[in-house]
XYZ file of C-alpha atoms in Angstrom:
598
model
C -5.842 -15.447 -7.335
C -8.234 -13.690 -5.126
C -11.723 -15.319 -6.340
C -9.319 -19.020 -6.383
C -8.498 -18.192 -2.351
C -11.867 -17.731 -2.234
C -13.516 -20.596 -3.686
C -10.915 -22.889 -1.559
C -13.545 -24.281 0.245
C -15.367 -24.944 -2.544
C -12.618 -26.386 -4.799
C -11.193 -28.574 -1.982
C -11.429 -32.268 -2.996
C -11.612 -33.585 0.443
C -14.840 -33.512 3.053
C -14.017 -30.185 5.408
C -16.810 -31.393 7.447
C -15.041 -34.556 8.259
C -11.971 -32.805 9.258
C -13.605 -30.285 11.511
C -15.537 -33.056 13.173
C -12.199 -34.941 13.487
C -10.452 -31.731 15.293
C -13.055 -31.075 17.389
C -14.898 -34.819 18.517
C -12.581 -37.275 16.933
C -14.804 -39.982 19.375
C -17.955 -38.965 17.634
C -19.622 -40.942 15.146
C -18.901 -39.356 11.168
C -22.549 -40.302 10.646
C -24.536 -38.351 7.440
C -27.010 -36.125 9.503
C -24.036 -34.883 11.658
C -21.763 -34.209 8.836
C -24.726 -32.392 7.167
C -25.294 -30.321 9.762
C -21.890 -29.284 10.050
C -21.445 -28.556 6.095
C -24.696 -26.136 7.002
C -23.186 -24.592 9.650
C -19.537 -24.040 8.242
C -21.577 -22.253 4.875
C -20.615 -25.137 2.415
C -23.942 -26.511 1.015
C -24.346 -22.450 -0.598
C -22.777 -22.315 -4.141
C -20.051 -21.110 -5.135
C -20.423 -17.813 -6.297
C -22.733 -17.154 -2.639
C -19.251 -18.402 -0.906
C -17.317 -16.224 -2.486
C -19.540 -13.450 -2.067
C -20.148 -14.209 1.529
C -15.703 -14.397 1.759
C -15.553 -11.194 0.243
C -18.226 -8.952 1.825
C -16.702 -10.221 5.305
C -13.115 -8.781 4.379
C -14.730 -5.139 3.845
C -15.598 -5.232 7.453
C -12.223 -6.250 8.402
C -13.847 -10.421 9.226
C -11.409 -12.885 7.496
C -13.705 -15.798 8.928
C -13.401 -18.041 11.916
C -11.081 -21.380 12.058
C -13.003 -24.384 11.694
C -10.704 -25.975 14.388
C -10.653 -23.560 17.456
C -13.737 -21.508 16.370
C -12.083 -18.077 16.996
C -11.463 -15.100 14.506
C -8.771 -15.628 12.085
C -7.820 -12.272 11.592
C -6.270 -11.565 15.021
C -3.999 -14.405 14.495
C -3.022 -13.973 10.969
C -2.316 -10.201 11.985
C -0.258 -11.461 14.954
C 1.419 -14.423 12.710
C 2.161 -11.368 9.972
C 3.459 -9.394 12.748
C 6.610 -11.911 13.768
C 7.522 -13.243 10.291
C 8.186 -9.585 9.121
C 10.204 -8.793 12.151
C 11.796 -12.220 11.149
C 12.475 -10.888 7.464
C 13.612 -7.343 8.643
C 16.581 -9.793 10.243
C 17.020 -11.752 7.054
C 16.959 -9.009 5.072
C 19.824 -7.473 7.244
C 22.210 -10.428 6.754
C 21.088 -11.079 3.286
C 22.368 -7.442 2.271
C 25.637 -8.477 3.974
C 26.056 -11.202 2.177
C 25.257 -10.548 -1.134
C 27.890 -7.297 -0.099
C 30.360 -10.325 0.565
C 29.905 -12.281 -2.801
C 30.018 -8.991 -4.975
C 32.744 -7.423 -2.898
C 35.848 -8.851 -5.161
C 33.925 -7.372 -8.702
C 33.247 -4.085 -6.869
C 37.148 -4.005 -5.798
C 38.241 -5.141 -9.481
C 35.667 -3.232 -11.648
C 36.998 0.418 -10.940
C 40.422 -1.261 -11.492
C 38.959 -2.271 -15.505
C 39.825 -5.491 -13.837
C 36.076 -6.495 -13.995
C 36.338 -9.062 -16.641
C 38.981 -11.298 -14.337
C 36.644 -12.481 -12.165
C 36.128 -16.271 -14.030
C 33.374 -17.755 -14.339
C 34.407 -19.884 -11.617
C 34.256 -16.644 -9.193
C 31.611 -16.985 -6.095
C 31.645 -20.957 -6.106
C 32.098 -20.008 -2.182
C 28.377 -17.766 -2.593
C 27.035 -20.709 -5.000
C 27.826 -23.637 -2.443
C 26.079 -21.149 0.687
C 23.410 -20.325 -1.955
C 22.717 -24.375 -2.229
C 22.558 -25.295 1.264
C 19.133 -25.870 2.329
C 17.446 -23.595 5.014
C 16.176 -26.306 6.839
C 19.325 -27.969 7.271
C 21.296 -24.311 7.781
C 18.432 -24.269 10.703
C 19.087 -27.567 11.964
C 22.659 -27.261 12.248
C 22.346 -23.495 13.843
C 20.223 -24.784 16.215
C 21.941 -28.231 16.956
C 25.689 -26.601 17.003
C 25.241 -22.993 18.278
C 21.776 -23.045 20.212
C 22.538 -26.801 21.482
C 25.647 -27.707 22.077
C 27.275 -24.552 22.445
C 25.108 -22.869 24.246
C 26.028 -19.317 22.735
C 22.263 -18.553 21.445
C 18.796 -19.392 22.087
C 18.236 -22.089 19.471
C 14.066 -22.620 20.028
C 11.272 -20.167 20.866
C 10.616 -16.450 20.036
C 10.883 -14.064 23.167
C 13.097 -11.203 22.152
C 15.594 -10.165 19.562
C 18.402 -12.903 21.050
C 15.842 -15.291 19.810
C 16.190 -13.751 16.262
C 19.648 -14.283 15.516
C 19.350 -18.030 14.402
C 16.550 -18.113 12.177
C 17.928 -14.798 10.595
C 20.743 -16.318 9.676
C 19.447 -19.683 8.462
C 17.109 -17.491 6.089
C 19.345 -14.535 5.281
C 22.846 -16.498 3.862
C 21.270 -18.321 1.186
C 18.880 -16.002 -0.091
C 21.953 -12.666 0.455
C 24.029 -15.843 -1.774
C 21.438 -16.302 -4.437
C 20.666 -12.314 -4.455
C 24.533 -11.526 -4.936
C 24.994 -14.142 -7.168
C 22.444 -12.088 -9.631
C 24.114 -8.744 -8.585
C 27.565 -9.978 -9.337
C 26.360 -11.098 -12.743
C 25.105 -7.313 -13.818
C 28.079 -5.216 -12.444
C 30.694 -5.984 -14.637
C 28.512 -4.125 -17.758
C 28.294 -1.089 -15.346
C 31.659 -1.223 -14.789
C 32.058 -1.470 -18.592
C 29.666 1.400 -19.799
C 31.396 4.411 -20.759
C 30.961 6.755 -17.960
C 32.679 4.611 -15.486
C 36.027 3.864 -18.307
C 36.156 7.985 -18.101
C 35.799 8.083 -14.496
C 38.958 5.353 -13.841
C 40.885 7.607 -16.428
C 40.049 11.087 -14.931
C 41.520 9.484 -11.249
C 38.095 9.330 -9.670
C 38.571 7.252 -6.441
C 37.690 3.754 -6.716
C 34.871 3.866 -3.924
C 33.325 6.412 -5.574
C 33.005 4.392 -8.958
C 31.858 1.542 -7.382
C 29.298 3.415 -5.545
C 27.985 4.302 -9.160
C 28.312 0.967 -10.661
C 25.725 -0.333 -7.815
C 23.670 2.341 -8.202
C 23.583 1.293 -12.044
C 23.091 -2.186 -11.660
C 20.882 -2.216 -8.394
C 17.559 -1.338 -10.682
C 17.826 -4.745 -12.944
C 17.709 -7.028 -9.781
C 15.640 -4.684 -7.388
C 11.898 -6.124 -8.435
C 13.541 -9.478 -7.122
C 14.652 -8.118 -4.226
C 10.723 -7.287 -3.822
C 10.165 -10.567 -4.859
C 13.012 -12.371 -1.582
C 10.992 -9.788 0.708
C 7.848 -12.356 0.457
C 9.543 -15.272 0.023
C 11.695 -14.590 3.535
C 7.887 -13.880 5.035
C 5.774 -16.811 3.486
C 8.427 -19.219 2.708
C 10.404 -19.517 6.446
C 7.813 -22.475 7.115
C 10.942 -25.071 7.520
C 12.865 -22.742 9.618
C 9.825 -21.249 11.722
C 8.986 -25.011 12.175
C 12.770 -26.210 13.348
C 13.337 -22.994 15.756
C 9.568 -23.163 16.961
C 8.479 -19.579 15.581
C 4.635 -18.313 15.802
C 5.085 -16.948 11.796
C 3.010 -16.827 9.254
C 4.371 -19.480 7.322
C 4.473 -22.068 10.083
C 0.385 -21.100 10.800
C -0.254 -21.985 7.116
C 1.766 -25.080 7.345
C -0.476 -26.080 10.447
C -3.411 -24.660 8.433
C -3.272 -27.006 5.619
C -2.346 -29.941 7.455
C -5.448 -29.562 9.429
C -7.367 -28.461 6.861
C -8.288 -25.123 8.352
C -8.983 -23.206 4.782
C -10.298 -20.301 6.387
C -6.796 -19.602 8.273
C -5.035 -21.130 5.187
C -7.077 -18.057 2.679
C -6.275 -15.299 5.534
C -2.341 -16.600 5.096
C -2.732 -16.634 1.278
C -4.461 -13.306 1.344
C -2.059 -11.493 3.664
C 1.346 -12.561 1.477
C -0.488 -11.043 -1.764
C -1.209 -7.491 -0.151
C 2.504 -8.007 0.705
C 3.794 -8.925 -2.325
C 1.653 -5.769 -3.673
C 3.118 -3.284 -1.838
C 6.580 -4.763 -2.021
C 6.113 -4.600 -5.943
C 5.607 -0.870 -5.807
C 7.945 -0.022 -3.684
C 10.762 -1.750 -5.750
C 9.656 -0.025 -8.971
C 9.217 3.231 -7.409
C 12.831 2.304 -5.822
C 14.011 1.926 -9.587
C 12.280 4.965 -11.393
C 14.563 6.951 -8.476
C 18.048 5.213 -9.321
C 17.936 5.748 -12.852
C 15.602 9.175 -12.885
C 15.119 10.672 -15.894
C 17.522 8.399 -18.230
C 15.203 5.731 -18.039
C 11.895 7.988 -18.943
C 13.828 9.680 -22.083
C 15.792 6.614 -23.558
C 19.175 7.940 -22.271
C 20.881 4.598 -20.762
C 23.647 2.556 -22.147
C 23.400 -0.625 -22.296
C 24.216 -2.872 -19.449
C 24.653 -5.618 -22.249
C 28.315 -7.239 -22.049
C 30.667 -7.008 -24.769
C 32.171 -9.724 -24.226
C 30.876 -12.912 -22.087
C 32.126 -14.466 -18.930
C 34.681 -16.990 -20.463
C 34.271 -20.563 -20.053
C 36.435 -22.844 -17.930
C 36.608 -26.337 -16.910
C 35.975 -26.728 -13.874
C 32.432 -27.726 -13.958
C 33.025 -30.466 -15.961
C 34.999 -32.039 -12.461
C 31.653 -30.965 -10.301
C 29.551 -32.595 -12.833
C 32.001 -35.695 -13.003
C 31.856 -35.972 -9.090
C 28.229 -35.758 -9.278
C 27.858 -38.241 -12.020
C 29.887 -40.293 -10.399
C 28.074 -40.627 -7.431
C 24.614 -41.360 -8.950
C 26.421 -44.109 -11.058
C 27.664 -45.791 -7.490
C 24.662 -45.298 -6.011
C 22.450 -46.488 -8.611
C 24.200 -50.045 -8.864
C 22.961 -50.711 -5.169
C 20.040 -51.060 -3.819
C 18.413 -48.553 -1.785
C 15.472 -50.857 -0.458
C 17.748 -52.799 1.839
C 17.171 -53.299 5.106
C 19.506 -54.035 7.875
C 18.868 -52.950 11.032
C 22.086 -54.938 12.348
C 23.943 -51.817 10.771
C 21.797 -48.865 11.655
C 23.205 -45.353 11.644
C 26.573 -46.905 10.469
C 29.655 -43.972 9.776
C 31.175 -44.154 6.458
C 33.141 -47.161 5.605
C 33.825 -48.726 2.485
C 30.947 -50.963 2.658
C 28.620 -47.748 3.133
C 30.617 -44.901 2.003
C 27.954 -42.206 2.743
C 27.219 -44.134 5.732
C 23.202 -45.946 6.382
C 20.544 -44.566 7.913
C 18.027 -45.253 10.652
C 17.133 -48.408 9.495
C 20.615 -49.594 8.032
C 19.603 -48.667 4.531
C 23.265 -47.488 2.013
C 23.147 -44.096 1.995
C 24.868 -43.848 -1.317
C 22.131 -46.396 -3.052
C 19.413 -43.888 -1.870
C 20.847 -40.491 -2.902
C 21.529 -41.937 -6.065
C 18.350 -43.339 -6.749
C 17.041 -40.427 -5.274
C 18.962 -37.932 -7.863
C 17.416 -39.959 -10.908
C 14.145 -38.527 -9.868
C 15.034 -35.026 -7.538
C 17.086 -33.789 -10.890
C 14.690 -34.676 -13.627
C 11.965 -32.287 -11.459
C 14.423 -29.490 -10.835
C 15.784 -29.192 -14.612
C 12.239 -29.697 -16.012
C 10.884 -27.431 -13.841
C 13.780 -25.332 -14.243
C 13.535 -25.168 -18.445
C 9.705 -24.533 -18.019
C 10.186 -21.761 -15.837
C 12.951 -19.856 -17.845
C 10.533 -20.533 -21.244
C 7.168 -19.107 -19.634
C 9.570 -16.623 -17.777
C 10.915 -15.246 -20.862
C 7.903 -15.354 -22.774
C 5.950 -13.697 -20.218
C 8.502 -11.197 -19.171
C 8.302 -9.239 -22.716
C 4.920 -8.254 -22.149
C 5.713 -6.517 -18.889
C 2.010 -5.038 -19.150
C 0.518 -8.320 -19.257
C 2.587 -10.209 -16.529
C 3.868 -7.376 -13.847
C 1.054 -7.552 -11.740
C 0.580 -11.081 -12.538
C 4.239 -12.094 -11.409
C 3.789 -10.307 -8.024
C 0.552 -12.548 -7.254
C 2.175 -15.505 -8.079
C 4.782 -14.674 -6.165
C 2.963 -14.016 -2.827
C 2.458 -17.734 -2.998
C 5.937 -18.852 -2.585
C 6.688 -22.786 -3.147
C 6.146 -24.106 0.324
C 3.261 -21.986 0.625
C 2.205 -23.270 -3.278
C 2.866 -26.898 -2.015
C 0.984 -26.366 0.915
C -2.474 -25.186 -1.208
C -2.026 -27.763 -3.599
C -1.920 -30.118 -1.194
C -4.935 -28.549 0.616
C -7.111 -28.786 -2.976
C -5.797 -31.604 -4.579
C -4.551 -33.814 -1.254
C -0.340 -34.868 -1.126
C 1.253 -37.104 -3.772
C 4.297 -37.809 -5.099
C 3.896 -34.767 -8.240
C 2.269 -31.985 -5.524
C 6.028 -30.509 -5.378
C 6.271 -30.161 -8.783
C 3.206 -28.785 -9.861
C 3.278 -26.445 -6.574
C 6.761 -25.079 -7.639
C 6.276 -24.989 -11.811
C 3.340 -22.623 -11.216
C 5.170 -19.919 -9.226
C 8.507 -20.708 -10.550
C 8.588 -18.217 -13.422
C 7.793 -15.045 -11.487
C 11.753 -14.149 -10.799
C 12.539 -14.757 -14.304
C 9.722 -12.983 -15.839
C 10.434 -10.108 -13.559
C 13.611 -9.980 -14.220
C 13.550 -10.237 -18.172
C 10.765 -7.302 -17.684
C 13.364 -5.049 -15.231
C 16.175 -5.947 -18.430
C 13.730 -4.976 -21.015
C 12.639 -1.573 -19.449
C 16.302 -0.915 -19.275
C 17.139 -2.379 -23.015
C 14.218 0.180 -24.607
C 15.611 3.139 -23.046
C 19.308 2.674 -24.269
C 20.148 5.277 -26.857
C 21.586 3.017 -29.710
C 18.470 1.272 -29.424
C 16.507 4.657 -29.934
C 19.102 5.506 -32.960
C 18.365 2.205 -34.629
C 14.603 2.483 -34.242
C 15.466 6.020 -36.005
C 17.020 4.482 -38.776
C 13.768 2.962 -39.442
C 14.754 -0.702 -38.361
C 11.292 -2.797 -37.649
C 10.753 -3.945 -33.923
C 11.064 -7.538 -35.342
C 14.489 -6.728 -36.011
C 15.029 -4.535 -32.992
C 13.586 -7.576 -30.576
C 16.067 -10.413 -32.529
C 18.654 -8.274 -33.332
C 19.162 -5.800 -30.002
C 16.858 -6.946 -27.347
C 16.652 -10.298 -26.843
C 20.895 -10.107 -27.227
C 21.139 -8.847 -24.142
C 18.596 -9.935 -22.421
C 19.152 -13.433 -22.625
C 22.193 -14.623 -21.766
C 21.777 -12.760 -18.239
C 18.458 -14.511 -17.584
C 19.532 -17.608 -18.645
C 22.576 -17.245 -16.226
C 19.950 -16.653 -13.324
C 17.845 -19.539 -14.057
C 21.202 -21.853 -13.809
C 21.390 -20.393 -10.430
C 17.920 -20.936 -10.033
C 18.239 -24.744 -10.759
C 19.519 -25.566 -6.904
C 16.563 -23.499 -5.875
C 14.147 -25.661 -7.722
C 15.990 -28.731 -5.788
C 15.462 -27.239 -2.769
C 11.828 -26.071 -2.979
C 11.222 -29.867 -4.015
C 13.359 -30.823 -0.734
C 11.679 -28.380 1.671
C 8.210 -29.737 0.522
C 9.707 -33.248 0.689
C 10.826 -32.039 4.476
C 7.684 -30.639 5.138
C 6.047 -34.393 4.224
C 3.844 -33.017 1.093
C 5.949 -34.483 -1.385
C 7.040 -38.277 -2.330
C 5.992 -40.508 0.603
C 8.517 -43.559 1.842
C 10.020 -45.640 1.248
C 10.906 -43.126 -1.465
C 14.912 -41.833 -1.993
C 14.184 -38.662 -3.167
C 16.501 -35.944 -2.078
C 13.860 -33.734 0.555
C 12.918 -37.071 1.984
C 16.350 -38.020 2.811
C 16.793 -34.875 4.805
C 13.031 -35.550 6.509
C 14.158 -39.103 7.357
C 17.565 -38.455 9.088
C 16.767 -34.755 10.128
C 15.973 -36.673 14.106
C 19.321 -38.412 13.672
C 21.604 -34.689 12.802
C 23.401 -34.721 16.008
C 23.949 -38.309 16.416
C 24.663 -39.246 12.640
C 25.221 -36.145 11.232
C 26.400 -38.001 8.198
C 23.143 -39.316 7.374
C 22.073 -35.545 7.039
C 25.162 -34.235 5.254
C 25.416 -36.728 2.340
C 22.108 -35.594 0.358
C 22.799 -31.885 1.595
C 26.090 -32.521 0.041
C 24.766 -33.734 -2.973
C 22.296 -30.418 -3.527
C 25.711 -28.212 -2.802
C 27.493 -29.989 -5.567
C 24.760 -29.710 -8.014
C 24.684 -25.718 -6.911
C 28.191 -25.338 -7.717
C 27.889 -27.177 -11.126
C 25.149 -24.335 -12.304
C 26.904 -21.456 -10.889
C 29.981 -22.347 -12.967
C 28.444 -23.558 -15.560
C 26.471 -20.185 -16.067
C 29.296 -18.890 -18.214
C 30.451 -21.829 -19.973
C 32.020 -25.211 -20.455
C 34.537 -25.818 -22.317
C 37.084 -29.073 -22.272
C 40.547 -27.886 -20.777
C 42.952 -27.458 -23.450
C 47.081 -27.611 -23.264
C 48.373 -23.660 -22.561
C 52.024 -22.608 -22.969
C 53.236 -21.919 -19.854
C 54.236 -18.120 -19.633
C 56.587 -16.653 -16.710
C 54.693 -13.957 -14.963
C 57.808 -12.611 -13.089
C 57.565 -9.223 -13.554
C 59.325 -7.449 -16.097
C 59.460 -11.458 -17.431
C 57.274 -10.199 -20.297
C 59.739 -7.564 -21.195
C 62.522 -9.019 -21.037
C 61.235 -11.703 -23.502
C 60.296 -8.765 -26.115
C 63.787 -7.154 -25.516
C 65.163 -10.379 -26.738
C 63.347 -11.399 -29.289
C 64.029 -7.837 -31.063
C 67.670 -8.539 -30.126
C 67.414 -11.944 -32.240
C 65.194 -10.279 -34.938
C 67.853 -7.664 -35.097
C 71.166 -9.943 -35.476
C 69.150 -11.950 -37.912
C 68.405 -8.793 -39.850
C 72.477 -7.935 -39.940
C 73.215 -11.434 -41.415
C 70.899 -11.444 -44.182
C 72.610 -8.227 -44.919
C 76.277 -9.145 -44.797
C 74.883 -12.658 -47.147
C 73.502 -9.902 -49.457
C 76.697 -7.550 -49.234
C 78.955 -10.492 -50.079
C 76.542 -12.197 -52.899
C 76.738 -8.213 -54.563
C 72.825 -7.844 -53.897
C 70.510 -5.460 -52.643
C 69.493 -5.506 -48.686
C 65.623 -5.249 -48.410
C-alpha cells in the first residue's frame, strides 16, 4: 500500500501536467514544451523507482511534498485536516457508543433474565432501518430541518463544539446502528455460557451479569470497532462536504478531483498510520478483557446452541421491495416532462418526479436492477475473500488494517484518481476494501474458537485439525459472520450511493440509487419526496437483511393458545380431570364385564 501511494504519480493514467497547468493558467496555451517543462519540474519524467525513492526519503524529514495546485507544503494541511476529522470522530464515536447501547439494551435487559433467546430475529428492525439511512442524507436533513429551518444548531461551518453536534450525529447513528447490530448478535452466547446460567441461579443482580456478558462479547467485535474509528475519520467526505467541514476526508475529495496526488498520498498516508495504531490498540484492548483465558485455551465457546429462529416477516419487506422494482420497471425512467417538474405523489407519479418531471418510481426501479446486483455481488465476494482470508489471521491482520485505512469513498476517490470515473469505479473501489470487517472479524472469532476448552479436549483426543476446522471451527464461526455480512449488504448500497453522491460513480442520465440522491439532493427542502423515495428504498432493503440474518421461513397456521395467566394451568388441571374420569370408566366397563383393570 505504501510503495502503490507512492508510485500514484506514476501509475496515474491521466497527464498531471495538464491539470496543474489547468489550476494554475487555465488561459495558457497546453503546448508540448510547456507541458514538458512542467512534468520536469513536478519530478515526473524520473522513473519510477527514483519517484518513489525521492517520496520516501522526503517523509523521513517530516516533507510530504508540495500541492501541485497552490504550491505550498502538504503536510501542514494534512496535519491540520487530521486534526478536525478526529475531533469530528471523538463526537461520532460518543453517539455511536450510545446507540449501539440503545439497540443492545433490550438483550442486555433479557439475557440475565435467560430470556436472551426471545429477542426474534425480527428484534432491532428500528437499529437496522437507522443503520440503512445514508449519512449524506441523515446530513442533509440535520442540516435542512434542525440547522435551517429550526434554527436550534449551527447547520454549516466548523467554529466550536456547537458546530459539532450535527455532523456527529449524521456520522455516529448509523455506524452506533451497524456496530450494535454486530454486538447484539454475540451477547446472547455470553448470556448462554455457563458462568452467567450459575450467576442468574446464585441471585447475582442482573446489572452485574450484564456487565459480564459485555465484557465477554466486547473482544469479538472490538478490532471493528478499530476498524469504524477510520472509517468515521476518512470516510465523513459526504458529511464534511454537506456541513462545510475542513476534514480530512473532504481535502482528499478536493484532492482527487483536482488531481492534486501529492495531497491525495499525504491523505492516504495519514489514514494508514491511523488505522495502525487503531489496530493495536483494539487487540491490546482484547488481550485485557479476556486476560489469561484466552492465552491458556480456557474460554467457552461463544458459539450458540441454538440459532436465532426464523420468522416471516422478511418475506413482506422483500415483497414490498419486489414490488416496487416490478412497478417501476414497467415505466420508463427516460421521460421527460418538464410540464410536471417536482410533482408530489399522485397516482400518476406515486413516488412523485423529479427536477425535470422524470417518474420517480420508473427510476428507482430501474435504478435497483443495477444498485442491487453491485451490492449483493460485492457483498458475496467480500464475505468469500473475508472468510478465506480471516483463517490465516497471520497472513491478513496487518493486511486488513491497510486496506481498511482506505475506506470506500476514500477507495473510490483513488481509483478514480488512477484509473479516471466510470460507471464500475464504485464497485471495484468498494470490492477491494470490502472484506477487511469480515476478515477481521472471522480472525477475532477464530482466536476466541482455538482457545475454548472442548476444542483443546478434542484436539487431545487426537482429532486432526481437518476435522477440528469442519467439525468445531468453522460451526461457529460462520453463521455469525455470515449474519454480519447481511448487515453489511445496505452498507455496500450505500458506499455505491455515497460515491454515486460524490459524482465518481454512474454518470446521467443514469437511475442508479446514489445518483438519485445526487440529482434531487438541491431539491430536499422543496421536494423532499424526490429525496426520500430512493432513501426509502435503501431502508427497506436494510431491514430485509437484518431480518433475514436469522432466517426465512413461510408463515405457517399456529393454534392459538390463551396466555392468561394461570390459563396454562388451568388447562393441565383439566385435562388430568378428563384423563382421570376416563380412567374410572374403563374401570367400572372392566368391573362389570368380570375383567381385570390395567
Amino acid at each position: 500500500m505504501l510503495c502503490g501511494i507512492g508510485l500514484l504519480p506514476w501509475l496515474s493514467r491521466t497527464d498531471p501536467a495538464r491539470t496543474v497547468l489547468k489550476a494554475r493558467a487555465a488561459d495558457r496555451d497546453p503546448s508540448p514544451e510547456l507541458l514538458e517543462s512542467l512534468r520536469s519540474q513536478l519530478g515526473l519524467d524520473a522513473g519510477p523507482l527514483r519517484l518513489l525513492g525521492r517520496w520516501l526519503a522526503g517523509l523521513t524529514h517530516g516533507d510530504a511534498g508540495t500541492s501541485w495546485i497552490s504550491g505550498t507544503a502538504v503536510a501542514p494541511s494534512v496535519a491540520a485536516a487530521l486534526g478536525v476529522s478526529l475531533l469530528l470522530m471523538g463526537g461520532a464515536l460518543v453517539v455511536a457508543a450510545a446507540t449501539a447501547g440503545a439497540v443492545c439494551g433490550r438483550t442486555l435487559w433479557l439475557g440475565p433474565r435467560r430470556r436472551a433467546a426471545r429477542r426474534g430475529a425480527g428484534a432491532g428492525s428500528g437499529g437496522a432501518l437507522l443503520a440503512a439511512l445514508p449519512e449524506f442524507l441523515l446530513a442533509s436533513v440535520l442540516a435542512a430541518v434542525v440547522g435551517v429551518r429550526l434554527g436550534w444548531l449551527p447547520a454549516v461551518g466548523w467554529y466550536g463544539p456547537r458546530w459539532m453536534v450535527l455532523p456527529s450525529l449524521a456520522l455516529g447513528l448509523p455506524a452506533g446502528a451497524l456496530l450494535g447490530r454486530v454486538l447484539d448478535d454475540a451477547l446472547p452466547g455470553a448470556f448462554a455460557e455457563p458462568w452467567a446460567r450459575a450467576a442468574a441461579a446464585r441471585g447475582l443482580p442482573a446489572r452485574r451479569i450484564a456487565r459480564q456478558a459485555l465484557r465477554r462479547a466486547v473482544p469479538g467485535v472490538l478490532p471493528n470497532i478499530g476498524l469504524f474509528v477510520v472509517g468515521l475519520t476518512g470516510g465523513a467526505v459526504a458529511v464534511e462536504q454537506v456541513f462545510d467541514i475542513p476534514g480530512l476526508g473532504r481535502l482528499s475529495l478536493q484532492a482527487a478531483i483536482a488531481q492534486d496526488l501529492p495531497m491525495l498520498q499525504a491523505c492516504a498516508l495519514a489514514l494508514i498510520l491511523l488505522a495502525a495504531a487503531a489496530g493495536g490498540l483494539a487487540r491490546l484492548a482484547a488481550r485485557l478483557l479476556l486476560g489469561p483465558a484466552l492465552r491458556d485455551g480456557a474460554l467457552p465457546s461463544l458459539d450458540r446452541s441454538t440459532a436465532p429462529s426464523a420468522r416471516a416477516i422478511p418475506l413482506l419487506y422483500g415483497a414490498l421491495l419486489l414490488t416496487v422494482v416490478v412497478l417501476g420497471a414497467l415505466r420508463d425512467p427516460l421521460v421527460v416532462d418538464t410540464a410536471a417538474r417536482l410533482t408530489a405523489p399522485s397516482w400518476a407519479h406515486p413516488f412523485g418526479t423529479d427536477a425535470l418531471g422524470r417518474d420517480l418510481l420508473a427510476r428507482v426501479g430501474h435504478g435497483a436492477l443495477s444498485t442491487l446486483a453491485l451490492a449483493v455481488a460485492v457483498s458475496a465476494a467480500a464475505l468469500v475473500a473475508g472468510v478465506l482470508l480471516g483463517l490465516v489471521p497471520r497472513l491478513s491482520g496487518g493486511l486488513a488494517e491497510t486496506v481498511n485505512a482506505v475506506p470506500p469513498v476514500l477507495a473510490g476517490l483513488l481509483v478514480a484518481g488512477a484509473a479516471g470515473r466510470g460507471p464500475y469505479t464504485p464497485a471495484l473501489a468498494v470490492a477491494a476494501v470490502a472484506w477487511a470487517p469480515l476478515a477481521t472479524h472471522t480472525s477475532a472469532l477464530l482466536r476466541q474458537q482455538r482457545a475454548a476448552t472442548h476444542l483443546a479436549a478434542t484436539r487431545a483426543l487426537g482429532a486432526s485439525r481437518r476435522h477440528l476446522l469442519r467439525r468445531h471451527v468453522l460451526p461457529a464461526v460462520l453463521p455469525p459472520v455470515v449474519r454480519h455480512a447481511l448487515l453489511r449488504l445496505p452498507s455496500m448500497a450505500l458506499a455505491l450511493a455515497a460515491l454515486g453522491f460524490l459524482g465518481l460513480g454512474a454518470q446521467p442520465p443514469s437511475p442508479e440509487w446514489g445518483r438519485l440522491l445526487a440529482e434531487n439532493h438541491p431539491y430536499a427542502e422543496r421536494a423532499p419526496w424526490a429525496v426520500l423515495a430512493p432513501a426509502a428504498a435503501l431502508a427497506l432493503l436494510g431491514l430485509l437483511a437484518v431480518t433475514a440474518s436469522g432466517g426465512v421461513r413461510w408463515p405457517r397456521r399456529r393454534m392459538r393458545i390463551d396466555d392468561r395467566p394461570g390459563a396454562l394451568i388451568e388447562s393441565l388441571r383439566k385435562a388430568g380431570e378428563e384423563s382421570d374420569s376416563a380412567q374410572q370408566g374403563r374401570r367400572k366397563r372392566n368391573r362389570r364385564k368380570g375383567g381385570v383393570c390395567d
